[in-house]
Amino acid sequence: MSRIYDVAVIGAGVVGMSILRELTRYRLKVCCLERMEDVAEGASKANSGIVHAGYDPIEGTKKARFNVEGNNIFADVCNELDVEYKMIGSLVVAFDDHEINVLEELLQRGKRNGVKGLEIKGQEWVFANEPNLSRNIKAALFAPYSGITNPYKLTIALFENAIQNGADVIFDFEVCKIEKDGNYFVVHSADGRFVKSRLLINCAGVHADEISKMAGSKLFKIYPRRGQYYILDKPEKMPVARVIFQVPTEKGKGILVTPTVDGNVLVGPNSEYIDSKDDTATTQEGLDEVFEKARRVMPSLSKRDVITIFSGIRATPDTHDFIIEEDENIKNFINVAGIESPGLTSSVAIGRYIAELVSDKLNAKINLNFNPYREDIKRFSELSDGEREKMIKLYPSFGNIVCRCELVSEYEIVEAIRRGARTIDSVKRRTRAGMGRCQGGFCLPRVMDILSRELKIDKTHITKFGKNSYILTEKRWED
Amino acid sequence: MEKYKVVVIGSGPAGLAAALESFKNLDDKKVLIIERDKFLGGILNQCIHPGFGLHYFKEELTGPEYAHRFIEQVIESQIEYLTETHVIDITPEKEIVAVNKKGLKRIKADSIVLAMGCRERTRGAIITPGTRPAGIFTAGQAQRFINIEGYRIGKKAIIVGSGDIGLIMARRLTLEGIEVKAVVEIMPYSTGLRRNIVQCLDDFGIPLLLSHKLVKIHGRYRVEGVTIAKVDFKLKEIPSTERFIECDTVLFSVGLIPENELSKKAGIVLDMRTGGPVVDNTFSTSQKGIFACGNVLHVHDLVDNVTLEAQTAGRYAAMYSQYPELFENNIYINIVAKEGIKYVVPQKLNKTFVQPFVLRFRVDNFYKDAVVTISNAGKVLIKIKKSILTPGEMESIEISQKILSQLDFSNDIVVSLQNI
């Protein structure tokens, strides 16, 4: 692999991958450098998965612009990439007059941002449409163009499509030094590898300020802000039809209750500034806070239905807005930093904006071979019995169910590995094997068998998510 | 569509015993077992410790040995079975859709026995805070990796939960050269058998920390340790009793949940307390011709009891497939769990089959010197004194012909507990 590129992107989150994919529309040699073993290992795997309408950000900000633009093109991008996106609408619920005033402010702000369809609905409408919500709710702001998606599946789809179109993604590449060599940036990884690139884009998420500093660029600060979540088992009947927000505070959009595109219920997040940028621990206090506040909105919420808990870290910038700009002193170094909420919604629009900016700067020609379409893995759980039968005829492994909670077949796991999954978590995010109610209790050893066979490695070398996350420590006997 | 008299789903101890008993009682011996794993025997295959069969065989066997005795009979009788075959749907009309590498199969059964067993509760289900590194296992996963695949899962471990499985795994890890730092139990008592506490912990010097809770898991890539704390009688953490224990492995053995996703698809009514179907004394569920037994019905502590229960279910399943009319228009008496009793199985007595049966139940707390009574129409029919009762131990009481003859069929049967 040649190590000289036109553009290198640091960070394989949803923003980095969106930029990478958009760059492949041009005849450019592009790569992404990622410190972990897979894409979406940071904030992109642990957020609410909401496609926001755009009434939250203050007008005139980059957040407002990219949110609304992102929302407008989200469906098209998901359609091209075969990623689930459901425009289910959202409600911001208000419990008193003060909160109703906030709804009014949000409505006006949304209108100024160009958000369509916003309406304040009364109690009666709310209970008729969301019968499981608290009777103490007085009114709600309805945003019909809000939606839900799966954030890591979008990131994976962008990654696969970028690869299809000729991009490179270099994993396990932890950037430790950035030098200038003539017209090139030389980006070094901790293990001695390096990459040269004419243009460098910093999408390092919560670590973006460190990367910026390494490049000698403007000093800004990213504060890690953690949010904790519950995932509930797939209910027989979804308790809410829309994304249910509470009135936002200065700490963010607050705790929500929403269906996920996969059919679970998601509850969270709270918001707390933390010291370490990689501290994705959940805490008793945080979890208690989330549950208490969520029950205020939906009193029937039960801990019995919880199948897992997790936390995600938002990259909150000290500038109070997305940082999306070329450094005025360092030519060809572009910071795309501080992309906290609504970052997922904005990611696809940011990708387009940056790709246009870069192609102008580098005078890049259009890549006529660019193929915007990517097909998802065929999923046993989503097919009819007739289609299943046809698939099993073609691929017998489609009839071998590995994950019984989520009905994931061996075929899907092999296909995920073929597309780049190397770890238990990367198989999980691509196939849902291990994401069900038994959380891999049954399928973990079976997924390991398949990884070991397909990658031709011993099971002691299989990790949960790279680095030292080994599952097994020693082989005791041969079969 | 293929047709069978009885189809048994699952080939653990319940499935094997139900299939054998159905087979014995059928004239037209069309019985099929469907198993999703490679081998018959279910989870017994990975339970290589002894202690199985003491009641049923009057000798001490390992899990695979216990299963083998039934598997041999299944093979000798030439009962049909499918392995690596996954049932994806059961309809109330008793049509089964199963899938394997050869394709999708549709099977029509005259009666079905559900014997899918249970799954383990996880770290997430009990909402354990902390990071999510590698090195966190359920007891069942650890058992499979160690006993079947021959791997070591770590060097220093903490076990959460002191039921029999947790205790047995403490010994198993120790024998594999993994240091077990402690077994942490949130309740003030272990739900495991006394002999397991002695043989699995005391003999190896492993501490059992009662009234302790795992409050946090540490470690970014692999577990680096846990924080534990004492809890009060409300199971609430007592401040400033936290203690860090260094380890690279956490093993959760915190309970089992009957696996009834298929039962729900078939429209079967479930009992919130057992997590399994509501059944009568024929082990018939709310869907006529669908029976349930073993851990899919309620979680057992002894496999011997599973076998006995499954034999009854298998016998009635065979009867249903030959004489379904016997199961039409049945009338039931409810069997109700009252004070001190967490649940009873069966939950109903079928008036058409007033035959001696075993009532199984669990108590809802730890009791010393108590009396369990079974009464009907205000009359106490059975009264049994017990010096110790714990939620971890399943109790059984035989309902004999003599007792049945005294029943007032217009009233519930009530099971309750009184302190002496």
PDB file of N, CA and C in Angstrom, chain A residues 381-460:
ATOM      1  N   SER A 381     -33.476 -12.277   9.647  1.00  0.00           N
ATOM      2  CA  SER A 381     -34.620 -11.792  10.426  1.00  0.00           C
ATOM      3  C   SER A 381     -35.553 -10.913   9.607  1.00  0.00           C
ATOM      4  N   GLU A 382     -35.061 -10.377   8.488  1.00  0.00           N
ATOM      5  CA  GLU A 382     -35.883  -9.428   7.740  1.00  0.00           C
ATOM      6  C   GLU A 382     -36.549 -10.036   6.508  1.00  0.00           C
ATOM      7  N   LEU A 383     -36.271 -11.304   6.221  1.00  0.00           N
ATOM      8  CA  LEU A 383     -36.819 -11.895   4.996  1.00  0.00           C
ATOM      9  C   LEU A 383     -38.078 -12.719   5.274  1.00  0.00           C
ATOM     10  N   SER A 384     -38.862 -12.916   4.229  1.00  0.00           N
ATOM     11  CA  SER A 384     -40.019 -13.798   4.339  1.00  0.00           C
ATOM     12  C   SER A 384     -39.522 -15.242   4.272  1.00  0.00           C
ATOM     13  N   ASP A 385     -40.374 -16.176   4.654  1.00  0.00           N
ATOM     14  CA  ASP A 385     -39.953 -17.579   4.611  1.00  0.00           C
ATOM     15  C   ASP A 385     -39.555 -18.016   3.207  1.00  0.00           C
ATOM     16  N   GLY A 386     -40.271 -17.515   2.216  1.00  0.00           N
ATOM     17  CA  GLY A 386     -39.948 -17.866   0.830  1.00  0.00           C
ATOM     18  C   GLY A 386     -38.554 -17.387   0.444  1.00  0.00           C
ATOM     19  N   GLU A 387     -38.273 -16.132   0.823  1.00  0.00           N
ATOM     20  CA  GLU A 387     -36.950 -15.573   0.515  1.00  0.00           C
ATOM     21  C   GLU A 387     -35.851 -16.316   1.277  1.00  0.00           C
ATOM     22  N   ARG A 388     -36.178 -16.694   2.512  1.00  0.00           N
ATOM     23  CA  ARG A 388     -35.208 -17.457   3.308  1.00  0.00           C
ATOM     24  C   ARG A 388     -34.866 -18.763   2.600  1.00  0.00           C
ATOM     25  N   GLU A 389     -35.912 -19.429   2.112  1.00  0.00           N
ATOM     26  CA  GLU A 389     -35.695 -20.708   1.435  1.00  0.00           C
ATOM     27  C   GLU A 389     -34.767 -20.551   0.230  1.00  0.00           C
ATOM     28  N   LYS A 390     -35.014 -19.510  -0.537  1.00  0.00           N
ATOM     29  CA  LYS A 390     -34.168 -19.241  -1.711  1.00  0.00           C
ATOM     30  C   LYS A 390     -32.732 -18.993  -1.295  1.00  0.00           C
ATOM     31  N   MET A 391     -32.547 -18.178  -0.239  1.00  0.00           N
ATOM     32  CA  MET A 391     -31.197 -17.855   0.223  1.00  0.00           C
ATOM     33  C   MET A 391     -30.464 -19.112   0.709  1.00  0.00           C
ATOM     34  N   ILE A 392     -31.198 -19.991   1.421  1.00  0.00           N
ATOM     35  CA  ILE A 392     -30.542 -21.204   1.949  1.00  0.00           C
ATOM     36  C   ILE A 392     -30.104 -22.114   0.795  1.00  0.00           C
ATOM     37  N   LYS A 393     -30.894 -22.142  -0.276  1.00  0.00           N
ATOM     38  CA  LYS A 393     -30.508 -22.935  -1.455  1.00  0.00           C
ATOM     39  C   LYS A 393     -29.181 -22.439  -2.009  1.00  0.00           C
ATOM     40  N   LEU A 394     -29.045 -21.094  -2.061  1.00  0.00           N
ATOM     41  CA  LEU A 394     -27.809 -20.491  -2.577  1.00  0.00           C
ATOM     42  C   LEU A 394     -26.660 -20.625  -1.580  1.00  0.00           C
ATOM     43  N   TYR A 395     -26.990 -20.329  -0.314  1.00  0.00           N
ATOM     44  CA  TYR A 395     -25.969 -20.319   0.750  1.00  0.00           C
ATOM     45  C   TYR A 395     -26.489 -21.119   1.941  1.00  0.00           C
ATOM     46  N   PRO A 396     -26.128 -22.397   2.056  1.00  0.00           N
ATOM     47  CA  PRO A 396     -26.649 -23.218   3.164  1.00  0.00           C
ATOM     48  C   PRO A 396     -26.412 -22.589   4.539  1.00  0.00           C
ATOM     49  N   SER A 397     -25.333 -21.814   4.689  1.00  0.00           N
ATOM     50  CA  SER A 397     -25.059 -21.231   6.009  1.00  0.00           C
ATOM     51  C   SER A 397     -26.121 -20.212   6.416  1.00  0.00           C
ATOM     52  N   PHE A 398     -26.949 -19.781   5.465  1.00  0.00           N
ATOM     53  CA  PHE A 398     -28.056 -18.876   5.801  1.00  0.00           C
ATOM     54  C   PHE A 398     -29.095 -19.602   6.664  1.00  0.00           C
ATOM     55  N   GLY A 399     -29.059 -20.933   6.635  1.00  0.00           N
ATOM     56  CA  GLY A 399     -29.994 -21.718   7.445  1.00  0.00           C
ATOM     57  C   GLY A 399     -29.439 -22.105   8.801  1.00  0.00           C
ATOM     58  N   ASN A 400     -28.226 -21.661   9.084  1.00  0.00           N
ATOM     59  CA  ASN A 400     -27.630 -21.972  10.380  1.00  0.00           C
ATOM     60  C   ASN A 400     -27.728 -20.750  11.290  1.00  0.00           C
ATOM     61  N   ILE A 401     -28.675 -20.797  12.243  1.00  0.00           N
ATOM     62  CA  ILE A 401     -28.894 -19.651  13.126  1.00  0.00           C
ATOM     63  C   ILE A 401     -27.832 -19.662  14.232  1.00  0.00           C
ATOM     64  N   VAL A 402     -27.072 -18.588  14.319  1.00  0.00           N
ATOM     65  CA  VAL A 402     -25.999 -18.491  15.311  1.00  0.00           C
ATOM     66  C   VAL A 402     -26.476 -17.714  16.536  1.00  0.00           C
ATOM     67  N   CYS A 403     -27.097 -16.573  16.309  1.00  0.00           N
ATOM     68  CA  CYS A 403     -27.616 -15.757  17.410  1.00  0.00           C
ATOM     69  C   CYS A 403     -29.115 -15.962  17.465  1.00  0.00           C
ATOM     70  N   ARG A 404     -29.567 -16.635  18.537  1.00  0.00           N
ATOM     71  CA  ARG A 404     -30.982 -17.019  18.540  1.00  0.00           C
ATOM     72  C   ARG A 404     -31.902 -15.880  18.953  1.00  0.00           C
ATOM     73  N   CYS A 405     -31.417 -14.951  19.759  1.00  0.00           N
ATOM     74  CA  CYS A 405     -32.288 -13.832  20.151  1.00  0.00           C
ATOM     75  C   CYS A 405     -32.625 -12.962  18.944  1.00  0.00           C
ATOM     76  N   GLU A 406     -31.622 -12.676  18.118  1.00  0.00           N
ATOM     77  CA  GLU A 406     -31.817 -11.756  17.006  1.00  0.00           C
ATOM     78  C   GLU A 406     -31.918 -12.481  15.657  1.00  0.00           C
ATOM     79  N   LEU A 407     -31.943 -13.804  15.701  1.00  0.00           N
ATOM     80  CA  LEU A 407     -32.020 -14.639  14.491  1.00  0.00           C
ATOM     81  C   LEU A 407     -30.980 -14.250  13.441  1.00  0.00           C
ATOM     82  N   VAL A 408     -29.724 -14.337  13.832  1.00  0.00           N
ATOM     83  CA  VAL A 408     -28.636 -14.014  12.911  1.00  0.00           C
ATOM     84  C   VAL A 408     -28.014 -15.315  12.416  1.00  0.00           C
ATOM     85  N   SER A 409     -27.884 -15.426  11.099  1.00  0.00           N
ATOM     86  CA  SER A 409     -27.360 -16.665  10.524  1.00  0.00           C
ATOM     87  C   SER A 409     -25.842 -16.620  10.378  1.00  0.00           C
ATOM     88  N   GLU A 410     -25.272 -17.793  10.204  1.00  0.00           N
ATOM     89  CA  GLU A 410     -23.826 -17.906   9.993  1.00  0.00           C
ATOM     90  C   GLU A 410     -23.405 -17.118   8.748  1.00  0.00           C
ATOM     91  N   TYR A 411     -24.246 -17.151   7.722  1.00  0.00           N
ATOM     92  CA  TYR A 411     -23.958 -16.424   6.484  1.00  0.00           C
ATOM     93  C   TYR A 411     -23.689 -14.950   6.769  1.00  0.00           C
ATOM     94  N   GLU A 412     -24.537 -14.344   7.622  1.00  0.00           N
ATOM     95  CA  GLU A 412     -24.406 -12.912   7.913  1.00  0.00           C
ATOM     96  C   GLU A 412     -23.088 -12.613   8.618  1.00  0.00           C
ATOM     97  N   ILE A 413     -22.682 -13.527   9.498  1.00  0.00           N
ATOM     98  CA  ILE A 413     -21.450 -13.307  10.246  1.00  0.00           C
ATOM     99  C   ILE A 413     -20.234 -13.433   9.318  1.00  0.00           C
ATOM    100  N   VAL A 414     -20.274 -14.441   8.446  1.00  0.00           N
ATOM    101  CA  VAL A 414     -19.186 -14.607   7.479  1.00  0.00           C
ATOM    102  C   VAL A 414     -19.114 -13.377   6.567  1.00  0.00           C
ATOM    103  N   GLU A 415     -20.272 -12.902   6.154  1.00  0.00           N
ATOM    104  CA  GLU A 415     -20.325 -11.727   5.276  1.00  0.00           C
ATOM    105  C   GLU A 415     -19.764 -10.488   5.988  1.00  0.00           C
ATOM    106  N   ALA A 416     -20.087 -10.336   7.276  1.00  0.00           N
ATOM    107  CA  ALA A 416     -19.557  -9.206   8.047  1.00  0.00           C
ATOM    108  C   ALA A 416     -18.028  -9.282   8.117  1.00  0.00           C
ATOM    109  N   ILE A 417     -17.515 -10.474   8.301  1.00  0.00           N
ATOM    110  CA  ILE A 417     -16.062 -10.649   8.381  1.00  0.00           C
ATOM    111  C   ILE A 417     -15.426 -10.335   7.019  1.00  0.00           C
ATOM    112  N   ARG A 418     -16.093 -10.789   5.973  1.00  0.00           N
ATOM    113  CA  ARG A 418     -15.605 -10.518   4.620  1.00  0.00           C
ATOM    114  C   ARG A 418     -15.551  -9.009   4.355  1.00  0.00           C
ATOM    115  N   ARG A 419     -16.478  -8.281   4.990  1.00  0.00           N
ATOM    116  CA  ARG A 419     -16.519  -6.828   4.797  1.00  0.00           C
ATOM    117  C   ARG A 419     -15.639  -6.076   5.800  1.00  0.00           C
ATOM    118  N   GLY A 420     -14.895  -6.794   6.607  1.00  0.00           N
ATOM    119  CA  GLY A 420     -13.918  -6.097   7.444  1.00  0.00           C
ATOM    120  C   GLY A 420     -14.040  -6.271   8.941  1.00  0.00           C
ATOM    121  N   ALA A 421     -15.038  -7.012   9.419  1.00  0.00           N
ATOM    122  CA  ALA A 421     -15.155  -7.201  10.868  1.00  0.00           C
ATOM    123  C   ALA A 421     -14.038  -8.119  11.356  1.00  0.00           C
ATOM    124  N   ARG A 422     -13.353  -7.710  12.438  1.00  0.00           N
ATOM    125  CA  ARG A 422     -12.241  -8.502  12.973  1.00  0.00           C
ATOM    126  C   ARG A 422     -12.457  -8.874  14.436  1.00  0.00           C
ATOM    127  N   THR A 423     -13.397  -8.230  15.078  1.00  0.00           N
ATOM    128  CA  THR A 423     -13.573  -8.424  16.515  1.00  0.00           C
ATOM    129  C   THR A 423     -15.021  -8.825  16.822  1.00  0.00           C
ATOM    130  N   ILE A 424     -15.238  -9.256  18.056  1.00  0.00           N
ATOM    131  CA  ILE A 424     -16.594  -9.628  18.483  1.00  0.00           C
ATOM    132  C   ILE A 424     -17.546  -8.438  18.340  1.00  0.00           C
ATOM    133  N   ASP A 425     -17.097  -7.274  18.801  1.00  0.00           N
ATOM    134  CA  ASP A 425     -17.978  -6.104  18.722  1.00  0.00           C
ATOM    135  C   ASP A 425     -18.221  -5.664  17.287  1.00  0.00           C
ATOM    136  N   SER A 426     -17.209  -5.826  16.413  1.00  0.00           N
ATOM    137  CA  SER A 426     -17.432  -5.392  15.037  1.00  0.00           C
ATOM    138  C   SER A 426     -18.393  -6.343  14.323  1.00  0.00           C
ATOM    139  N   VAL A 427     -18.376  -7.614  14.683  1.00  0.00           N
ATOM    140  CA  VAL A 427     -19.378  -8.547  14.147  1.00  0.00           C
ATOM    141  C   VAL A 427     -20.756  -8.164  14.712  1.00  0.00           C
ATOM    142  N   LYS A 428     -20.771  -7.851  15.990  1.00  0.00           N
ATOM    143  CA  LYS A 428     -22.029  -7.498  16.660  1.00  0.00           C
ATOM    144  C   LYS A 428     -22.682  -6.284  16.002  1.00  0.00           C
ATOM    145  N   ARG A 429     -21.891  -5.251  15.756  1.00  0.00           N
ATOM    146  CA  ARG A 429     -22.484  -4.040  15.180  1.00  0.00           C
ATOM    147  C   ARG A 429     -22.948  -4.252  13.740  1.00  0.00           C
ATOM    148  N   ARG A 430     -22.291  -5.168  13.026  1.00  0.00           N
ATOM    149  CA  ARG A 430     -22.698  -5.398  11.636  1.00  0.00           C
ATOM    150  C   ARG A 430     -23.871  -6.367  11.515  1.00  0.00           C
ATOM    151  N   THR A 431     -24.024  -7.249  12.508  1.00  0.00           N
ATOM    152  CA  THR A 431     -25.039  -8.305  12.342  1.00  0.00           C
ATOM    153  C   THR A 431     -26.100  -8.336  13.437  1.00  0.00           C
ATOM    154  N   ARG A 432     -25.851  -7.706  14.568  1.00  0.00           N
ATOM    155  CA  ARG A 432     -26.663  -7.776  15.783  1.00  0.00           C
ATOM    156  C   ARG A 432     -26.454  -9.079  16.566  1.00  0.00           C
ATOM    157  N   ALA A 433     -25.532  -9.928  16.164  1.00  0.00           N
ATOM    158  CA  ALA A 433     -25.274 -11.151  16.945  1.00  0.00           C
ATOM    159  C   ALA A 433     -24.723 -10.746  18.314  1.00  0.00           C
ATOM    160  N   GLY A 434     -25.440 -11.079  19.365  1.00  0.00           N
ATOM    161  CA  GLY A 434     -25.014 -10.713  20.715  1.00  0.00           C
ATOM    162  C   GLY A 434     -25.690  -9.466  21.243  1.00  0.00           C
ATOM    163  N   MET A 435     -26.589  -8.885  20.451  1.00  0.00           N
ATOM    164  CA  MET A 435     -27.257  -7.658  20.898  1.00  0.00           C
ATOM    165  C   MET A 435     -28.632  -7.917  21.478  1.00  0.00           C
ATOM    166  N   GLY A 436     -29.028  -9.165  21.519  1.00  0.00           N
ATOM    167  CA  GLY A 436     -30.373  -9.471  21.975  1.00  0.00           C
ATOM    168  C   GLY A 436     -30.462  -9.609  23.474  1.00  0.00           C
ATOM    169  N   ARG A 437     -31.539 -10.224  23.918  1.00  0.00           N
ATOM    170  CA  ARG A 437     -31.804 -10.280  25.352  1.00  0.00           C
ATOM    171  C   ARG A 437     -30.783 -11.130  26.094  1.00  0.00           C
ATOM    172  N   CYS A 438     -30.117 -12.074  25.440  1.00  0.00           N
ATOM    173  CA  CYS A 438     -29.131 -12.874  26.178  1.00  0.00           C
ATOM    174  C   CYS A 438     -27.724 -12.311  26.038  1.00  0.00           C
ATOM    175  N   GLN A 439     -27.594 -11.213  25.276  1.00  0.00           N
ATOM    176  CA  GLN A 439     -26.331 -10.469  25.212  1.00  0.00           C
ATOM    177  C   GLN A 439     -25.128 -11.366  24.908  1.00  0.00           C
ATOM    178  N   GLY A 440     -25.309 -12.280  23.983  1.00  0.00           N
ATOM    179  CA  GLY A 440     -24.189 -13.118  23.569  1.00  0.00           C
ATOM    180  C   GLY A 440     -23.948 -14.330  24.449  1.00  0.00           C
ATOM    181  N   GLY A 441     -24.789 -14.524  25.444  1.00  0.00           N
ATOM    182  CA  GLY A 441     -24.622 -15.668  26.338  1.00  0.00           C
ATOM    183  C   GLY A 441     -24.553 -16.963  25.564  1.00  0.00           C
ATOM    184  N   PHE A 442     -25.370 -17.059  24.535  1.00  0.00           N
ATOM    185  CA  PHE A 442     -25.403 -18.267  23.719  1.00  0.00           C
ATOM    186  C   PHE A 442     -24.438 -18.170  22.542  1.00  0.00           C
ATOM    187  N   CYS A 443     -24.402 -17.040  21.852  1.00  0.00           N
ATOM    188  CA  CYS A 443     -23.708 -16.997  20.553  1.00  0.00           C
ATOM    189  C   CYS A 443     -22.252 -16.582  20.623  1.00  0.00           C
ATOM    190  N   LEU A 444     -21.793 -16.004  21.730  1.00  0.00           N
ATOM    191  CA  LEU A 444     -20.384 -15.559  21.760  1.00  0.00           C
ATOM    192  C   LEU A 444     -19.402 -16.678  21.358  1.00  0.00           C
ATOM    193  N   PRO A 445     -19.483 -17.864  21.973  1.00  0.00           N
ATOM    194  CA  PRO A 445     -18.536 -18.920  21.563  1.00  0.00           C
ATOM    195  C   PRO A 445     -18.689 -19.302  20.092  1.00  0.00           C
ATOM    196  N   ARG A 446     -19.904 -19.208  19.584  1.00  0.00           N
ATOM    197  CA  ARG A 446     -20.146 -19.592  18.190  1.00  0.00           C
ATOM    198  C   ARG A 446     -19.599 -18.540  17.229  1.00  0.00           C
ATOM    199  N   VAL A 447     -19.752 -17.275  17.600  1.00  0.00           N
ATOM    200  CA  VAL A 447     -19.180 -16.214  16.770  1.00  0.00           C
ATOM    201  C   VAL A 447     -17.655 -16.342  16.768  1.00  0.00           C
ATOM    202  N   MET A 448     -17.102 -16.721  17.927  1.00  0.00           N
ATOM    203  CA  MET A 448     -15.648 -16.900  17.993  1.00  0.00           C
ATOM    204  C   MET A 448     -15.185 -18.039  17.095  1.00  0.00           C
ATOM    205  N   ASP A 449     -15.959 -19.113  17.058  1.00  0.00           N
ATOM    206  CA  ASP A 449     -15.627 -20.224  16.155  1.00  0.00           C
ATOM    207  C   ASP A 449     -15.513 -19.717  14.713  1.00  0.00           C
ATOM    208  N   ILE A 450     -16.486 -18.913  14.321  1.00  0.00           N
ATOM    209  CA  ILE A 450     -16.536 -18.457  12.925  1.00  0.00           C
ATOM    210  C   ILE A 450     -15.394 -17.468  12.646  1.00  0.00           C
ATOM    211  N   LEU A 451     -15.149 -16.546  13.586  1.00  0.00           N
ATOM    212  CA  LEU A 451     -14.038 -15.599  13.416  1.00  0.00           C
ATOM    213  C   LEU A 451     -12.719 -16.346  13.296  1.00  0.00           C
ATOM    214  N   SER A 452     -12.545 -17.326  14.165  1.00  0.00           N
ATOM    215  CA  SER A 452     -11.309 -18.103  14.180  1.00  0.00           C
ATOM    216  C   SER A 452     -11.120 -18.832  12.844  1.00  0.00           C
ATOM    217  N   ARG A 453     -12.187 -19.413  12.355  1.00  0.00           N
ATOM    218  CA  ARG A 453     -12.127 -20.170  11.093  1.00  0.00           C
ATOM    219  C   ARG A 453     -11.880 -19.235   9.901  1.00  0.00           C
ATOM    220  N   GLU A 454     -12.631 -18.156   9.838  1.00  0.00           N
ATOM    221  CA  GLU A 454     -12.542 -17.272   8.673  1.00  0.00           C
ATOM    222  C   GLU A 454     -11.235 -16.487   8.635  1.00  0.00           C
ATOM    223  N   LEU A 455     -10.764 -16.058   9.814  1.00  0.00           N
ATOM    224  CA  LEU A 455      -9.540 -15.251   9.854  1.00  0.00           C
ATOM    225  C   LEU A 455      -8.298 -16.124  10.019  1.00  0.00           C
ATOM    226  N   LYS A 456      -8.538 -17.421  10.179  1.00  0.00           N
ATOM    227  CA  LYS A 456      -7.453 -18.391  10.394  1.00  0.00           C
ATOM    228  C   LYS A 456      -6.561 -17.975  11.556  1.00  0.00           C
ATOM    229  N   ILE A 457      -7.171 -17.640  12.655  1.00  0.00           N
ATOM    230  CA  ILE A 457      -6.413 -17.308  13.864  1.00  0.00           C
ATOM    231  C   ILE A 457      -6.949 -18.142  15.032  1.00  0.00           C
ATOM    232  N   ASP A 458      -6.088 -18.377  16.010  1.00  0.00           N
ATOM    233  CA  ASP A 458      -6.539 -19.109  17.183  1.00  0.00           C
ATOM    234  C   ASP A 458      -7.479 -18.219  17.991  1.00  0.00           C
ATOM    235  N   LYS A 459      -8.376 -18.853  18.715  1.00  0.00           N
ATOM    236  CA  LYS A 459      -9.378 -18.088  19.464  1.00  0.00           C
ATOM    237  C   LYS A 459      -8.751 -17.215  20.549  1.00  0.00           C
ATOM    238  N   THR A 460      -7.558 -17.570  20.996  1.00  0.00           N
ATOM    239  CA  THR A 460      -6.917 -16.722  22.009  1.00  0.00           C
ATOM    240  C   THR A 460      -6.518 -15.366  21.420  1.00  0.00           C
TER     241      THR A 460
END
